[in-house]
Coordinates of C-alpha atoms (C1' of nucleotides) in Angstrom, one line a residue:
Chain A
M1 CA 38.9 -93.0 -21.6
A2 CA 40.3 -95.3 -23.9
S3 CA 43.9 -96.5 -22.8
N4 CA 47.0 -96.6 -25.0
G5 CA 50.8 -96.6 -24.3
L6 CA 50.7 -92.8 -24.6
A7 CA 48.3 -92.6 -21.7
T8 CA 50.7 -93.2 -19.1
N9 CA 52.4 -89.8 -19.8
K10 CA 48.9 -88.2 -19.1
L11 CA 47.8 -86.6 -16.0
R12 CA 45.1 -88.6 -14.2
W13 CA 41.9 -87.3 -14.8
G14 CA 41.3 -85.8 -11.5
E15 CA 44.1 -83.7 -12.2
L16 CA 43.3 -82.6 -15.6
E17 CA 41.1 -79.7 -15.2
E18 CA 42.6 -78.1 -12.2
D19 CA 46.4 -78.0 -13.3
D20 CA 46.4 -78.7 -16.8
G21 CA 43.5 -77.3 -18.5
E22 CA 43.5 -73.4 -18.4
D23 CA 47.1 -72.6 -16.9
L24 CA 48.9 -73.0 -20.2
D25 CA 46.6 -71.0 -22.2
F26 CA 49.2 -67.8 -21.9
L27 CA 51.3 -69.6 -24.0
L28 CA 49.1 -69.3 -26.9
P29 CA 48.8 -66.5 -29.2
P30 CA 45.9 -63.9 -28.4
R31 CA 42.5 -64.4 -29.8
Q32 CA 41.7 -62.2 -32.8
V33 CA 38.3 -61.0 -34.0
I34 CA 38.2 -59.6 -37.5
G35 CA 35.1 -57.6 -38.5
P36 CA 32.3 -57.8 -38.8
D37 CA 33.0 -56.4 -42.3
E38 CA 30.2 -54.7 -44.4
N39 CA 28.7 -58.0 -45.0
G40 CA 28.4 -58.9 -41.6
I41 CA 30.9 -61.6 -41.7
K42 CA 32.9 -62.0 -38.2
K43 CA 36.1 -64.0 -38.1
V44 CA 37.2 -65.3 -34.5
I45 CA 40.6 -66.6 -34.5
E46 CA 41.6 -68.8 -31.4
Y47 CA 44.3 -71.3 -30.4
K48 CA 44.1 -74.1 -28.1
F49 CA 45.8 -76.9 -26.9
D50 CA 43.9 -80.2 -28.1
D51 CA 44.0 -83.5 -25.9
E52 CA 47.5 -84.4 -27.1
G53 CA 48.6 -81.1 -26.1
N54 CA 49.0 -80.0 -29.6
K55 CA 48.5 -76.2 -30.5
V56 CA 45.5 -75.8 -32.7
K57 CA 44.2 -72.8 -34.4
I58 CA 40.4 -72.5 -34.7
T59 CA 38.8 -70.1 -37.1
T60 CA 35.1 -69.6 -36.4
T61 CA 33.3 -67.4 -39.0
T62 CA 29.8 -66.1 -38.3
R63 CA 27.6 -63.7 -39.8
V64 CA 26.3 -60.9 -37.3
R65 CA 22.7 -60.3 -37.9
K66 CA 22.3 -56.9 -39.5
L67 CA 18.9 -56.6 -37.7
A68 CA 20.8 -56.4 -34.6
K69 CA 23.0 -53.5 -36.2
A70 CA 20.1 -51.7 -37.4
R71 CA 18.6 -51.3 -33.8
L72 CA 21.7 -49.5 -32.5
S73 CA 20.5 -45.9 -31.8
K74 CA 22.8 -43.0 -33.2
R75 CA 24.2 -42.6 -29.5
A76 CA 25.2 -46.2 -29.3
V77 CA 27.1 -46.2 -32.8
E78 CA 28.8 -43.1 -31.6
R79 CA 30.0 -44.6 -28.1
R80 CA 31.4 -47.3 -30.3
S81 CA 34.1 -44.9 -31.2
W82 CA 35.0 -43.5 -27.8
A83 CA 38.7 -44.2 -26.6
K84 CA 39.0 -46.6 -24.0
F85 CA 40.5 -45.9 -20.8
G86 CA 41.5 -47.6 -17.6
D87 CA 42.1 -51.4 -18.0
A88 CA 40.3 -51.3 -21.2
V89 CA 42.8 -50.0 -23.0
H90 CA 44.8 -53.2 -23.3
E91 CA 41.5 -55.2 -24.2
D92 CA 40.9 -56.3 -28.0
V93 CA 37.8 -54.8 -29.6
G94 CA 34.7 -56.7 -28.5
A95 CA 36.5 -59.0 -26.2
R96 CA 34.9 -57.9 -23.3
L97 CA 31.8 -55.9 -22.7
T98 CA 32.3 -55.2 -19.0
M99 CA 35.4 -54.6 -17.1
V100 CA 36.3 -55.7 -13.5
S101 CA 37.6 -52.7 -11.7
T102 CA 39.9 -53.1 -8.8
E103 CA 39.8 -49.4 -8.0
E104 CA 38.6 -49.0 -4.4
I105 CA 35.8 -46.9 -3.6
L106 CA 35.2 -45.8 0.0
L107 CA 31.3 -45.1 0.5
E108 CA 30.8 -42.5 3.4
R109 CA 27.6 -43.7 5.4
P110 CA 26.1 -40.2 6.4
R111 CA 24.7 -41.5 9.7
A112 CA 27.9 -43.6 10.6
P113 CA 29.6 -42.8 13.7
G114 CA 32.3 -40.3 13.2
S115 CA 31.2 -39.0 9.9
K116 CA 30.4 -35.5 9.3
A117 CA 26.8 -35.9 10.2
E118 CA 27.7 -36.5 13.5
E119 CA 29.9 -33.6 14.0
N120 CA 27.0 -31.3 15.2
K121 CA 26.7 -33.4 18.1
G122 CA 28.5 -33.1 21.3
S123 CA 27.9 -29.2 21.3
G124 CA 26.0 -29.4 24.7
D125 CA 22.4 -28.4 23.1
S126 CA 20.2 -31.2 24.1
L127 CA 16.8 -30.9 23.2
A128 CA 15.7 -30.2 26.3
Q129 CA 18.0 -27.2 26.5
M130 CA 16.9 -25.9 23.1
A131 CA 13.0 -26.3 24.6
K132 CA 13.9 -24.4 27.8
G133 CA 15.1 -21.5 25.2
G134 CA 12.0 -21.8 23.6
A135 CA 13.3 -23.4 20.2
V136 CA 11.3 -26.6 20.6
L137 CA 7.9 -26.9 22.3
M138 CA 8.3 -30.4 24.2
V139 CA 5.7 -31.2 26.5
C140 CA 5.4 -34.8 28.0
R141 CA 1.8 -36.1 27.4
T142 CA 2.0 -38.5 30.5
C143 CA 3.2 -36.3 33.4
G144 CA 2.7 -32.7 31.7
K145 CA 6.2 -31.6 32.4
K146 CA 7.5 -29.0 30.0
G147 CA 10.8 -29.0 28.4
D148 CA 12.3 -32.1 30.1
H149 CA 11.4 -35.2 28.1
W150 CA 9.1 -36.4 25.3
T151 CA 6.3 -39.0 26.4
S152 CA 8.6 -42.1 25.4
K153 CA 11.0 -41.0 27.8
C154 CA 9.0 -39.9 30.7
P155 CA 10.3 -41.5 33.9
Y156 CA 6.7 -42.0 35.0
K157 CA 5.6 -43.9 31.9
D158 CA 5.3 -47.4 33.4
L159 CA 3.3 -45.7 36.4
A160 CA 0.8 -44.1 34.3
A161 CA -2.4 -46.1 33.7
P162 CA -3.1 -47.5 30.1
V163 CA -4.5 -44.9 27.6
E164 CA -7.9 -46.6 27.7
T165 CA -8.8 -46.0 31.2
F166 CA -8.7 -42.0 30.6
V167 CA -11.2 -42.3 28.2
D168 CA -15.0 -42.7 29.3
K169 CA -16.5 -45.5 27.6
P170 CA -19.9 -44.6 26.3
T171 CA -22.7 -47.0 27.3
G172 CA -24.1 -49.4 24.8
S173 CA -26.9 -47.1 23.6
E174 CA -24.7 -44.0 23.0
A175 CA -22.1 -45.9 21.3
S176 CA -24.6 -47.8 18.8
A177 CA -26.2 -44.3 18.0
G178 CA -23.0 -42.8 16.9
A179 CA -23.6 -39.0 16.3
A180 CA -26.8 -39.1 18.0
G181 CA -25.6 -39.6 21.3
G182 CA -23.5 -37.2 23.9
K183 CA -21.5 -34.6 22.1
G184 CA -21.7 -36.3 18.9
S185 CA -18.3 -37.0 18.7
Y186 CA -16.8 -40.1 16.7
V187 CA -16.2 -43.1 19.1
P188 CA -13.5 -45.7 17.6
P189 CA -14.8 -49.3 17.5
S190 CA -12.4 -50.2 20.3
M191 CA -13.7 -47.7 22.4
R192 CA -17.4 -48.5 22.0
A193 CA -19.0 -50.6 24.6
G194 CA -18.7 -54.3 24.3
A195 CA -15.6 -54.1 22.4
E196 CA -13.6 -56.3 24.6
R197 CA -13.6 -59.6 23.5
P198 CA -12.5 -62.0 26.3
G199 CA -9.4 -63.9 25.5
V200 CA -8.3 -61.1 23.0
E201 CA -5.7 -58.9 25.0
M202 CA -5.5 -55.3 23.5
R203 CA -2.3 -54.2 22.2
R204 CA -1.3 -51.2 24.1
R205 CA 2.0 -50.8 23.6
N206 CA 4.3 -51.5 20.5
D207 CA 6.8 -53.6 22.5
E208 CA 4.3 -56.2 23.6
N209 CA 4.5 -60.0 22.6
S210 CA 8.1 -59.2 22.0
V211 CA 10.2 -62.4 21.0
R212 CA 14.0 -62.4 21.2
V213 CA 15.7 -64.6 18.4
T214 CA 19.6 -65.6 19.2
N215 CA 21.9 -67.7 17.3
L216 CA 21.0 -66.2 14.1
S217 CA 23.4 -66.8 11.3
E218 CA 25.3 -63.6 10.3
D219 CA 23.4 -63.4 7.0
T220 CA 19.8 -63.7 8.4
R221 CA 18.1 -60.5 7.6
E222 CA 14.7 -58.9 8.7
P223 CA 12.6 -60.4 5.7
D224 CA 14.1 -63.9 6.5
L225 CA 12.8 -63.5 10.3
L226 CA 9.5 -62.5 8.9
E227 CA 9.2 -65.4 6.8
L228 CA 10.0 -67.8 9.2
F229 CA 7.8 -66.2 11.8
R230 CA 4.6 -65.2 10.1
T231 CA 3.6 -68.6 9.9
F232 CA 2.4 -68.3 13.5
G233 CA 0.5 -65.2 13.1
A234 CA 0.4 -61.6 12.2
V235 CA 3.8 -59.9 13.1
S236 CA 3.7 -56.3 14.0
R237 CA 7.7 -55.8 13.7
V238 CA 10.9 -57.7 13.0
Y239 CA 14.2 -56.5 13.7
V240 CA 17.7 -57.7 13.5
A241 CA 20.6 -56.3 15.4
I242 CA 23.1 -54.8 13.0
D243 CA 26.8 -53.5 14.2
Q244 CA 26.6 -50.2 13.1
K245 CA 30.6 -50.1 12.6
T246 CA 30.7 -53.1 10.4
G247 CA 27.0 -53.4 9.2
V248 CA 27.0 -57.0 9.9
S249 CA 24.4 -58.7 11.8
R250 CA 24.9 -59.3 15.5
G251 CA 23.3 -62.7 15.5
F252 CA 20.2 -61.8 17.1
G253 CA 16.8 -60.0 17.0
F254 CA 13.4 -59.4 17.7
V255 CA 9.9 -60.2 16.3
N256 CA 6.8 -58.6 17.9
F257 CA 3.3 -60.6 17.4
V258 CA 0.2 -59.0 17.5
N259 CA -1.2 -61.7 19.7
K260 CA 0.2 -63.3 22.4
E261 CA -0.8 -66.7 21.6
D262 CA 1.0 -66.7 18.3
A263 CA 4.2 -65.5 19.9
E264 CA 3.9 -68.3 22.1
R265 CA 3.3 -71.0 19.8
A266 CA 6.4 -69.4 17.7
I267 CA 8.5 -69.8 20.8
N268 CA 7.3 -73.4 21.2
K269 CA 8.1 -74.3 17.9
L270 CA 11.1 -72.3 16.9
N271 CA 13.0 -72.4 19.8
G272 CA 15.8 -75.3 19.2
Y273 CA 14.7 -75.0 15.5
G274 CA 17.7 -75.5 13.0
Y275 CA 17.9 -72.6 10.7
D276 CA 21.0 -71.9 8.5
N277 CA 23.1 -74.6 10.0
L278 CA 22.6 -73.0 13.5
I279 CA 20.1 -74.2 16.4
L280 CA 17.7 -71.0 16.8
R281 CA 17.1 -69.7 20.5
V282 CA 13.5 -68.4 20.9
E283 CA 12.5 -66.9 24.0
W284 CA 10.4 -63.9 25.2
A285 CA 12.2 -60.6 25.2
T286 CA 12.6 -58.5 28.3
P287 CA 11.5 -55.1 27.4
R288 CA 13.9 -52.5 25.9
T289 CA 15.6 -50.4 28.2
N290 CA 15.5 -46.9 27.3
Chain B
dT1 C1' 29.8 -61.9 20.6
dA2 C1' 24.7 -62.1 22.2
dT3 C1' 18.4 -57.9 24.6
dG4 C1' 17.0 -53.2 19.4
dA5 C1' 17.0 -47.6 16.0
dG6 C1' 15.4 -43.3 15.8
dC7 C1' 11.4 -40.1 15.1
dG8 C1' 8.9 -36.3 17.9
dA9 C1' 3.3 -33.6 18.9

DNA sequence: TATGAGCGA
């Protein structure tokens, strides 16, 4: 920057933009836009302070491209004559195409606690009671009890043998023959003899190989978790706990892997891993309680 | 702050 005697009156460079730049603009006459006229000539008159603090007038003349105008649909032309409303009433023609509204709009989440959708609850009619009245047919597939609980809520669920053991596995010749053997029913690959591969554990429940991730930053969402964990192997589910009232992340989540070994590797690699300024905690999850 | 939501033969 050139230095002369006047320079001492000036603010230092670090102060220029913040304090002196824009703030005095309100002293200037408003920007004027004239046209475009029938020849497409548009004039913009603006006022600014120059470096010495003098008010200067800047006139910009441009030709609006006729092509652009011709592209406007009839409807668009018509809309230009609409009366402005709201804050836009005070705007110059063409000064701004969009407005920032300060109007508060309250969004109602239909499933939110306390909202209308919730009001039907609490009238005392549980599913089980409706079932007893014949409205819902609810039979537990694990214990066979009627009208009491769904299979997933069965109190004997964890005592029950895995589904696979209920099905008789065909012997090799029947399975490979397909329809020719036995009753001719389809045998899924997982049920065929020799399907079990040593070292590869079957996925019986969706909640297996579940990894808990804590100390997530507030704006980490499920896609982010997936991106991070999928490098270790097939991920069957990701979940980030969200506060139902505020909608913000509660800072922890779960990732389920198809294969246990992948989950193990993810835990070993990512536990203590810095992510989004935070140190992740990655551990085996204890099974969900419900 | 700190271990998940909701669906339904």
